[in-house]
Amino acid sequence: CVPITGTQMFFRVVQGTAAASPLINFTGLTMSPGGFVLNWTAAATEQFQVQYTTNLPPVWTTFTNVVTSANGDFTFSDDGSQIGGLSGFRFYRLLLLP
């Protein structure tokens, strides 16, 4: 057991068997006044979509663009132009496309 400290916590528990997951390595998270940039590495043959929510529990909204990479270095930028600005909290997740 690991002691839990702090006043804010988020846990996600899922029961079941999972298929083999692709290897994804997050290499950078940058937040600036101009937006949010997420960088990760995965197999160059993979394609991803990014989703966001502003609330927990989440109601996920999908960005329209598909994120691809020729060399396995992926980048996603959220400058607020697709979602009406950058105000408030935002949570992101990646979806691996079939």
CSV table of C-alpha atoms in Angstrom, one decimal:
chain,number,residue,atom,x,y,z
A,1,CYS,CA,0.0,0.0,0.0
A,2,VAL,CA,1.1,3.5,-0.8
A,3,PRO,CA,0.1,6.3,1.6
A,4,ILE,CA,-2.2,8.8,0.0
A,5,THR,CA,-1.7,12.5,0.9
A,6,GLY,CA,-3.2,15.7,-0.4
A,7,THR,CA,-6.7,16.9,-0.8
A,8,GLN,CA,-7.3,16.3,-4.5
A,9,MET,CA,-7.1,12.8,-6.0
A,10,PHE,CA,-8.2,11.2,-9.3
A,11,PHE,CA,-8.3,7.4,-9.6
A,12,ARG,CA,-9.4,5.3,-12.6
A,13,VAL,CA,-10.1,1.6,-11.9
A,14,VAL,CA,-11.1,-0.8,-14.7
A,15,GLN,CA,-11.8,-4.5,-14.4
A,16,GLY,CA,-11.3,-6.9,-17.2
A,17,THR,CA,-8.7,-8.2,-19.5
A,18,ALA,CA,-6.9,-5.8,-21.7
A,19,ALA,CA,-5.5,-6.3,-25.2
A,20,ALA,CA,-1.9,-5.8,-25.8
A,21,SER,CA,-1.3,-2.1,-25.6
A,22,PRO,CA,1.0,-0.2,-27.9
A,23,LEU,CA,4.2,1.3,-26.4
A,24,ILE,CA,3.6,5.0,-25.9
A,25,ASN,CA,6.3,7.1,-24.2
A,26,PHE,CA,5.3,10.7,-23.3
A,27,THR,CA,8.3,12.9,-24.0
A,28,GLY,CA,7.0,16.4,-23.4
A,29,LEU,CA,4.1,18.4,-21.9
A,30,THR,CA,4.2,22.1,-22.4
A,31,MET,CA,1.7,24.7,-21.3
A,32,SER,CA,2.1,28.3,-22.3
A,33,PRO,CA,-0.2,31.3,-22.9
A,34,GLY,CA,-0.4,30.2,-26.5
A,35,GLY,CA,-1.7,26.7,-25.7
A,36,PHE,CA,-0.8,23.2,-24.7
A,37,VAL,CA,1.6,20.9,-26.6
A,38,LEU,CA,1.8,17.1,-26.0
A,39,ASN,CA,4.7,15.1,-27.4
A,40,TRP,CA,5.0,11.3,-27.4
A,41,THR,CA,6.7,8.4,-29.2
A,42,ALA,CA,5.0,5.3,-30.5
A,43,ALA,CA,5.3,3.1,-33.6
A,44,ALA,CA,5.3,5.3,-36.7
A,45,THR,CA,2.4,3.1,-38.1
A,46,GLU,CA,0.1,4.2,-35.3
A,47,GLN,CA,-2.6,6.9,-35.6
A,48,PHE,CA,-4.1,8.8,-32.7
A,49,GLN,CA,-7.0,11.2,-31.9
A,50,VAL,CA,-6.9,13.4,-28.9
A,51,GLN,CA,-9.9,14.0,-26.6
A,52,TYR,CA,-10.4,16.6,-23.9
A,53,THR,CA,-12.9,17.3,-21.1
A,54,THR,CA,-13.3,20.2,-18.7
A,55,ASN,CA,-15.1,18.2,-16.0
A,56,LEU,CA,-14.6,15.1,-13.9
A,57,PRO,CA,-16.3,12.7,-14.2
A,58,PRO,CA,-15.5,13.2,-17.9
A,59,VAL,CA,-17.6,13.8,-20.9
A,60,TRP,CA,-15.0,13.4,-23.6
A,61,THR,CA,-14.9,15.6,-26.8
A,62,THR,CA,-12.8,14.5,-29.7
A,63,PHE,CA,-10.6,16.9,-31.7
A,64,THR,CA,-11.2,16.5,-35.4
A,65,ASN,CA,-7.6,16.0,-36.5
A,66,VAL,CA,-5.8,12.6,-36.7
A,67,VAL,CA,-2.3,12.7,-35.3
A,68,THR,CA,0.3,10.8,-37.4
A,69,SER,CA,4.0,10.6,-37.6
A,70,ALA,CA,6.5,9.5,-40.3
A,71,ASN,CA,9.2,8.7,-37.7
A,72,GLY,CA,7.4,7.8,-34.4
A,73,ASP,CA,7.7,11.3,-32.9
A,74,PHE,CA,4.1,12.5,-32.4
A,75,THR,CA,3.0,16.1,-31.5
A,76,PHE,CA,-0.4,17.5,-30.7
A,77,SER,CA,-1.0,21.2,-30.1
A,78,ASP,CA,-4.2,22.8,-28.6
A,79,ASP,CA,-4.2,26.5,-29.2
A,80,GLY,CA,-7.8,26.8,-28.4
A,81,SER,CA,-8.9,27.5,-32.0
A,82,GLN,CA,-10.9,24.2,-32.3
A,83,ILE,CA,-12.7,24.6,-28.9
A,84,GLY,CA,-13.4,28.2,-28.4
A,85,GLY,CA,-10.5,29.3,-26.3
A,86,LEU,CA,-8.2,28.0,-23.5
A,87,SER,CA,-10.1,29.0,-20.3
A,88,GLY,CA,-10.4,26.8,-17.3
A,89,PHE,CA,-9.1,23.3,-16.6
A,90,ARG,CA,-8.7,20.8,-19.3
A,91,PHE,CA,-7.9,17.0,-19.2
A,92,TYR,CA,-6.6,15.2,-22.3
A,93,ARG,CA,-6.4,11.6,-23.4
A,94,LEU,CA,-5.1,9.8,-26.5
A,95,LEU,CA,-7.2,7.3,-28.5
A,96,LEU,CA,-5.3,4.8,-30.6
A,97,LEU,CA,-7.2,4.4,-33.9
A,98,PRO,CA,-7.7,1.0,-35.5
